[in-house]
Short mmCIF file of C-alpha atoms and ligand atoms in Angstrom, two decimals:
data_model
loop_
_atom_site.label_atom_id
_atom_site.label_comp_id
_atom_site.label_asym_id
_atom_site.label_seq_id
_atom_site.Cartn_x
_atom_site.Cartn_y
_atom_site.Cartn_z
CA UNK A 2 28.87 11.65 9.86
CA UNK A 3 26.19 13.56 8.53
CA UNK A 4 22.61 11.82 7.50
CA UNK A 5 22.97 10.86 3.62
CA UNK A 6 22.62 8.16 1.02
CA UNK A 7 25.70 6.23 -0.22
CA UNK A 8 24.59 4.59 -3.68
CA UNK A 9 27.49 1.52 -3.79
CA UNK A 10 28.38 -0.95 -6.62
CA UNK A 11 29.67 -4.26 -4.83
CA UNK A 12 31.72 -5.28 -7.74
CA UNK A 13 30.61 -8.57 -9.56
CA UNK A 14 31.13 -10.99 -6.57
CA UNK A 15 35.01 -11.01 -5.62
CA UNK A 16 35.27 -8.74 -2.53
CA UNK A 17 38.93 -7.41 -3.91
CA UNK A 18 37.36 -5.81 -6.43
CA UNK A 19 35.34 -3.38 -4.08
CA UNK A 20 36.40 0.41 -4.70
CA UNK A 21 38.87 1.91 -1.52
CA UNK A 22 35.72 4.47 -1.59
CA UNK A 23 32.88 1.63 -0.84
CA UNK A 24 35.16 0.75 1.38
CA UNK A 25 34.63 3.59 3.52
CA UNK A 26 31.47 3.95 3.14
CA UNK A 27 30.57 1.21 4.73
CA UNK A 28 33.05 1.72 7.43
CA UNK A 29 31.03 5.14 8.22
CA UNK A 30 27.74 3.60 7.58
CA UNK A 31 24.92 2.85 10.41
CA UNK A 32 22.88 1.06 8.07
CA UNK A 33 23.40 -0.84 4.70
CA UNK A 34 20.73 -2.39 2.50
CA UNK A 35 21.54 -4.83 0.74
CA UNK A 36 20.70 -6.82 -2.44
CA UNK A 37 21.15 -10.38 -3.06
CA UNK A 38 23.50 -9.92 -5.85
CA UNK A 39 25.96 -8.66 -3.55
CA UNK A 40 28.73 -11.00 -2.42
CA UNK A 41 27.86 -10.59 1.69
CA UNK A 42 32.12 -11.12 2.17
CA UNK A 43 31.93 -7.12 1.49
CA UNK A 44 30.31 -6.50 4.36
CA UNK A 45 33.48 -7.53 6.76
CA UNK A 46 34.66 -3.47 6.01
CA UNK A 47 31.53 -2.81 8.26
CA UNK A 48 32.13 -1.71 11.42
CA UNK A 49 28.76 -1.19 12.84
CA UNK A 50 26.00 -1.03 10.63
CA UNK A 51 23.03 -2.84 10.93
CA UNK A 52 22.47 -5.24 7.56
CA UNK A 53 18.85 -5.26 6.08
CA UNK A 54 18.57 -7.47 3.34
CA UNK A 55 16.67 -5.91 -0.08
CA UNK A 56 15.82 -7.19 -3.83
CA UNK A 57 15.82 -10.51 -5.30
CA UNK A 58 17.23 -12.94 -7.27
CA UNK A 59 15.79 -14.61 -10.36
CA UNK A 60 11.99 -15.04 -10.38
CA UNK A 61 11.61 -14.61 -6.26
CA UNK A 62 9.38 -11.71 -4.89
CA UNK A 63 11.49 -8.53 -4.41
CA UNK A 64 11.11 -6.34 -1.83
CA UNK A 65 9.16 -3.56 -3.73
CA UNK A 66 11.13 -0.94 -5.15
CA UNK A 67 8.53 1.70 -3.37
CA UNK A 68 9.36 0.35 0.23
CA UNK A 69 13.17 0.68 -0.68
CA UNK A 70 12.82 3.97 -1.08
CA UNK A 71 10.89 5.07 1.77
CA UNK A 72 13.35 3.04 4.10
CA UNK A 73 16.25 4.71 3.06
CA UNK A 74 14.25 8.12 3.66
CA UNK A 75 13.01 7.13 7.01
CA UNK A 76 16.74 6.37 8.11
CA UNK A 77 18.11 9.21 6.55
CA UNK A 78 15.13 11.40 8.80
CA UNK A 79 16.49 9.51 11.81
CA UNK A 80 20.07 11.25 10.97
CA UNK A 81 21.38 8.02 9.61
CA UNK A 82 24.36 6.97 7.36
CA UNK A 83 22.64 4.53 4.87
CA UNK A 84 24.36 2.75 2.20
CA UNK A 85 22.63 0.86 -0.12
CA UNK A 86 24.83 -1.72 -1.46
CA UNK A 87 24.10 -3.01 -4.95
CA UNK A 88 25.96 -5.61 -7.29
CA UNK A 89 28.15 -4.39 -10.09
CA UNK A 90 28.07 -0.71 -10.81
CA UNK A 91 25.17 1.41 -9.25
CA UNK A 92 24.09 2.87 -12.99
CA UNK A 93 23.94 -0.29 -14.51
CA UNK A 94 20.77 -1.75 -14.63
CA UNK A 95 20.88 -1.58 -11.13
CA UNK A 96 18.45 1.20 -10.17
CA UNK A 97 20.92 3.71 -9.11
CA UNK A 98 19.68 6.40 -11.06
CA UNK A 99 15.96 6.18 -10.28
CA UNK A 100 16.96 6.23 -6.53
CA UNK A 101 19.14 8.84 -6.85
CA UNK A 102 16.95 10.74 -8.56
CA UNK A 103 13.59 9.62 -5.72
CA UNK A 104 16.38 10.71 -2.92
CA UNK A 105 17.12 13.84 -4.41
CA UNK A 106 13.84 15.05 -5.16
CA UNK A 107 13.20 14.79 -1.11
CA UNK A 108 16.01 16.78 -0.18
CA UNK A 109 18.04 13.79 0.64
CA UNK A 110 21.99 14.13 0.13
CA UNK A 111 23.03 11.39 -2.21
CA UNK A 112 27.00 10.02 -3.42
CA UNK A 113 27.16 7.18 -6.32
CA UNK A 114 29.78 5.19 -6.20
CA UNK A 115 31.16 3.17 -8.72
CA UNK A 116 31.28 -0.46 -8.81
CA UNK A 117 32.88 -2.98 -11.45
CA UNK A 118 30.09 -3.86 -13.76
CA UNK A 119 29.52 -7.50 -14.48
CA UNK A 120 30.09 -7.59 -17.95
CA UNK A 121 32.98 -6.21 -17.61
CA UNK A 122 34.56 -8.58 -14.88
CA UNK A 123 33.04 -11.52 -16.60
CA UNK A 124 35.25 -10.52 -19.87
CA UNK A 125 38.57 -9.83 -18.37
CA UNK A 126 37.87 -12.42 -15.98
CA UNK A 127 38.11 -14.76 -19.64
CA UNK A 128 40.76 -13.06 -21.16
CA UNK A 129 38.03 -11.12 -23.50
CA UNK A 130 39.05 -7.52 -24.58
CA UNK A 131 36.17 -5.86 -24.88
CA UNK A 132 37.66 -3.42 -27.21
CA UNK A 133 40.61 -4.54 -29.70
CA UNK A 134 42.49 -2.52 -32.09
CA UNK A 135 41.63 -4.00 -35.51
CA UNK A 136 38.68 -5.88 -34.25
CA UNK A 137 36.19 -4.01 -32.21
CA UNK A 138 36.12 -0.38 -31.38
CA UNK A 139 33.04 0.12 -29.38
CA UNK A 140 31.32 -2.17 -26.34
CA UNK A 141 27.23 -2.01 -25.90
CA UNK A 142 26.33 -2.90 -23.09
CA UNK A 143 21.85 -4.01 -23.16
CA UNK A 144 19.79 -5.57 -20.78
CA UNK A 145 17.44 -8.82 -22.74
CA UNK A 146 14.97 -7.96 -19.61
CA UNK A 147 12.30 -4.88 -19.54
CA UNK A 148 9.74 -4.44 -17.28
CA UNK A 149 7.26 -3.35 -20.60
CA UNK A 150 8.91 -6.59 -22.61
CA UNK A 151 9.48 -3.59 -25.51
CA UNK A 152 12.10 -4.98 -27.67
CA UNK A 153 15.71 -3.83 -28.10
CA UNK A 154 16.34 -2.49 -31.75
CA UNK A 155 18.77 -5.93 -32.37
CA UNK A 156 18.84 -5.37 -36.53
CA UNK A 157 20.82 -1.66 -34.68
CA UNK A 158 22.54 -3.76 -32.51
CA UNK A 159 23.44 -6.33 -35.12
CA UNK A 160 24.76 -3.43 -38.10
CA UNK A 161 26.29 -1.67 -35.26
CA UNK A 162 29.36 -3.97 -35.06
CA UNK A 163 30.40 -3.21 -31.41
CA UNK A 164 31.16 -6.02 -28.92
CA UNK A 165 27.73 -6.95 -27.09
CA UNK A 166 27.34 -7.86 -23.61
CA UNK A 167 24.29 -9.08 -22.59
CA UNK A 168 22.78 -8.66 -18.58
CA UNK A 169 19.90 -11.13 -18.27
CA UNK A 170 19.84 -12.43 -20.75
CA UNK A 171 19.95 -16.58 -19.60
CA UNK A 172 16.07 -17.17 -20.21
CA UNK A 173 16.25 -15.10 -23.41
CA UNK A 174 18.95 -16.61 -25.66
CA UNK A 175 16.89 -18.45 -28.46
CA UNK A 176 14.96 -14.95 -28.44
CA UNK A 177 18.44 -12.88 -28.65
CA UNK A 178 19.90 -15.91 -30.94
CA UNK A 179 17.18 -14.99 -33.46
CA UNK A 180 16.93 -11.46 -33.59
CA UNK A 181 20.54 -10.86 -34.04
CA UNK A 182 20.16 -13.10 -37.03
CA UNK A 183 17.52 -11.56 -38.42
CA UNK A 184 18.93 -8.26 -37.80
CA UNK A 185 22.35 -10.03 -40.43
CA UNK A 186 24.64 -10.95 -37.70
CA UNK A 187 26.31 -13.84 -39.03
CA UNK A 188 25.72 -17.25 -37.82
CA UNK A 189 28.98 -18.05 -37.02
CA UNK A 190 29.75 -14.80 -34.01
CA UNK A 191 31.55 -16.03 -31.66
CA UNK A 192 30.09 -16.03 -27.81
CA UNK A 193 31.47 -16.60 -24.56
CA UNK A 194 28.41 -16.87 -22.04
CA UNK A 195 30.26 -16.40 -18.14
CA UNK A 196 28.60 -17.25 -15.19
CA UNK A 197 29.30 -16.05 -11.49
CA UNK A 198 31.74 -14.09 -13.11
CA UNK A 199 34.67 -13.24 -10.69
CA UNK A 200 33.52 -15.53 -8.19
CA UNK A 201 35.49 -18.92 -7.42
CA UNK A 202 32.71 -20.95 -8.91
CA UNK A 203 33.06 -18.66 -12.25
CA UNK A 204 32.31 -20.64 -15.10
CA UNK A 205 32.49 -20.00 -19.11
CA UNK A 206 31.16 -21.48 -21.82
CA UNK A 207 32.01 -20.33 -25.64
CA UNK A 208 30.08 -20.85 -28.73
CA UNK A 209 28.66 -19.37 -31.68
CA UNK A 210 25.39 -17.24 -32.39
CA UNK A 211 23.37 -19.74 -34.25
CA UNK A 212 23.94 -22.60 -31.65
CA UNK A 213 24.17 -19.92 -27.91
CA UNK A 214 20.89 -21.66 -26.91
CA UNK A 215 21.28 -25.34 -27.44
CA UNK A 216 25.28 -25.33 -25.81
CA UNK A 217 23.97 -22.89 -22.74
CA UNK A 218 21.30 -25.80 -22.57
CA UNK A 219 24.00 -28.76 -22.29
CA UNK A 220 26.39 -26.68 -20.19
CA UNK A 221 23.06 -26.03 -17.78
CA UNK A 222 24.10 -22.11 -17.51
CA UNK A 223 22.48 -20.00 -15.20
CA UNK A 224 21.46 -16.69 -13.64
CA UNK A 225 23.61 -15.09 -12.95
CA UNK A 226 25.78 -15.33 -16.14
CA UNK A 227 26.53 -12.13 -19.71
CA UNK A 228 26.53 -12.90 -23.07
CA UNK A 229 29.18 -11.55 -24.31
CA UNK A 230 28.72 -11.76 -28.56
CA UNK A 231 31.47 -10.10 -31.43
CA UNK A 232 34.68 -11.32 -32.75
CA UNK A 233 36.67 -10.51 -29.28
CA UNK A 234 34.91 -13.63 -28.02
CA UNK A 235 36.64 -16.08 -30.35
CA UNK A 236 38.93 -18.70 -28.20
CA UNK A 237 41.79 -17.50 -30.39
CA UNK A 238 41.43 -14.16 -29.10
CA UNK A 239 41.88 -14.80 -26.02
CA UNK A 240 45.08 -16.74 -26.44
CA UNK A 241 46.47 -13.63 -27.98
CA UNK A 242 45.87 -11.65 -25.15
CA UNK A 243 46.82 -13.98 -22.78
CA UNK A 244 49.71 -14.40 -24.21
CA UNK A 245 50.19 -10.24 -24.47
CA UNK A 246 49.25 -10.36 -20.75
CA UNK A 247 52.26 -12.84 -19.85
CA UNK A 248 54.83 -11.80 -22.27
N1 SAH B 303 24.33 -3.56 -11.56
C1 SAH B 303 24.76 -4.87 -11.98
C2 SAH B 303 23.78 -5.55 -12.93
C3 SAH B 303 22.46 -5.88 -12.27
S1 SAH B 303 21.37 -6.66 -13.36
C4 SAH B 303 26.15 -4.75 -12.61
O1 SAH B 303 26.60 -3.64 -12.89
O2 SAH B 303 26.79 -5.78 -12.81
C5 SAH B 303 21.60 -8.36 -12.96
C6 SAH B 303 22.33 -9.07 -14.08
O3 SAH B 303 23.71 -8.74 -14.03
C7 SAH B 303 22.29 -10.58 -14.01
O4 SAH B 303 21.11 -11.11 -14.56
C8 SAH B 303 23.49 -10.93 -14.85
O5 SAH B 303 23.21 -10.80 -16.23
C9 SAH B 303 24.47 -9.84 -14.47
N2 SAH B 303 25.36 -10.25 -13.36
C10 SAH B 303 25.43 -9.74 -12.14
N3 SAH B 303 26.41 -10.32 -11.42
C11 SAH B 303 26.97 -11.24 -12.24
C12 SAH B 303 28.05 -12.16 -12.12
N4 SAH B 303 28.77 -12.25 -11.00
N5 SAH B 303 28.35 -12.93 -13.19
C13 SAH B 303 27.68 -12.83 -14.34
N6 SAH B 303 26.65 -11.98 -14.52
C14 SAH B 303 26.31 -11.19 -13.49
#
């Protein structure tokens, strides 16, 4: 197989929901970076690829972005299949675009492949529709985290009336909690806050704006773990659909 760049979303954690087309790539691949995110199960579709292990998890020293880069380029010059295996979907506040983007500027062939985007697995995971005839027609999906710490436009956010989901967002709920508020959400939105989505030690917590950061604190949630904030997220919501989904 010819030299190139496979940009792969893992999936949130449970190795069934890997695409048939990560799959192959990392049947064909000779090497695969990987990032900590990534549920290592995946890499049993390997079939000989040398593993290098990439990125971080919560508040440890990454492996700098820069050096990332010029691995995958130095592999690729050696004729190499690389994939570089990232949690959830590629584009999603995962990077994928900026590499893409470094690859492609240096001549280097580059495929994106989706992967199933945490916020997404961590709803339907809960029996949350993201999207509900009646009850929300849109999804926004925002990062709490920027490497500036600019803020999100949350009084937008708030008016907009779209389902939220929220990607790390753990050590910024009193901070989220507020602005929404301020922005004229009302107190009472309900919030389910998933953690490890899709993995067996998933767990969920619901609640309501105004109190998100003092029930996160009892239940002890952590990283990994999406807000998810609107109407869809009321407990009687999801007994609707669960009952649609078993009728
Ligand atoms: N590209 C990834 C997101 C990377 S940003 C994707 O598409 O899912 C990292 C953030 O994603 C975490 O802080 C958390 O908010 C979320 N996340 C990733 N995996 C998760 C999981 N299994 N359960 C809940 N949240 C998860």
């Amino acid at each position: 197989m010819n030299a190139k760049v496979w940009l792969v979303g893992a999936g949130p954690g449970d190795p069934e929901l890997l695409t048939l087309k990560a799959v192959r790539a990392l049947r064909e691949a000779d090497v695969v970076l990987i990032d900590d995110l990534v549920n290592p199960a995946v890499l049993e579709h390997c079939t000989n690829a040398r593993v290098v292990t990439v990125g971080k998890r919560g508040g440890c020293r990454s492996t700098p972005q820069d050096f990332i880069h010029r691995l995958m380029l130095r592999y690729t010059r050696q004729g190499k299949c690389v994939v570089r295996l990232k949690g959830g979907d590629p584009c999603i506040f995962g990077r994928g675009g900026e590499e893409a983007m470094w690859l492609r500027e240096r001549g280097v062939e580059v495929e994106l492949v989706n992967g199933i985007t945490a916020g997404l697995a961590g709803a339907t995971n809960c029996a949350v529709p993201l999207t509900l005839r009646g009850v929300s027609r849109g999804v926004t999906l925002v990062t709490a985290h920027t490497q500036d710490d600019s803020s999100l436009n949350w009084r937008a956010l708030a008016e907009g009336g779209t389902t939220l989901v929220v990607y790390m967002g753990v050590a910024k709920l009193e901070e989220i909690c507020q602005q929404l508020l301020d922005g004229g959400m009302a107190a009472d939105m309900p919030v389910a806050m998933i953690e490890n989505a899709s993995l067996p030690q998933q767990r969920e917590c619901r609640s309501a704006l105004w109190r998100m950061h003092e029930d996160a604190q009892a239940f002890a949630l952590k990283s990994p773990a999406i807000l998810v904030i609107g109407r869809v997220a009321a407990p009687g919501q999801a007994a609707c659909l669960a009952q649609a989904v078993s009728a």
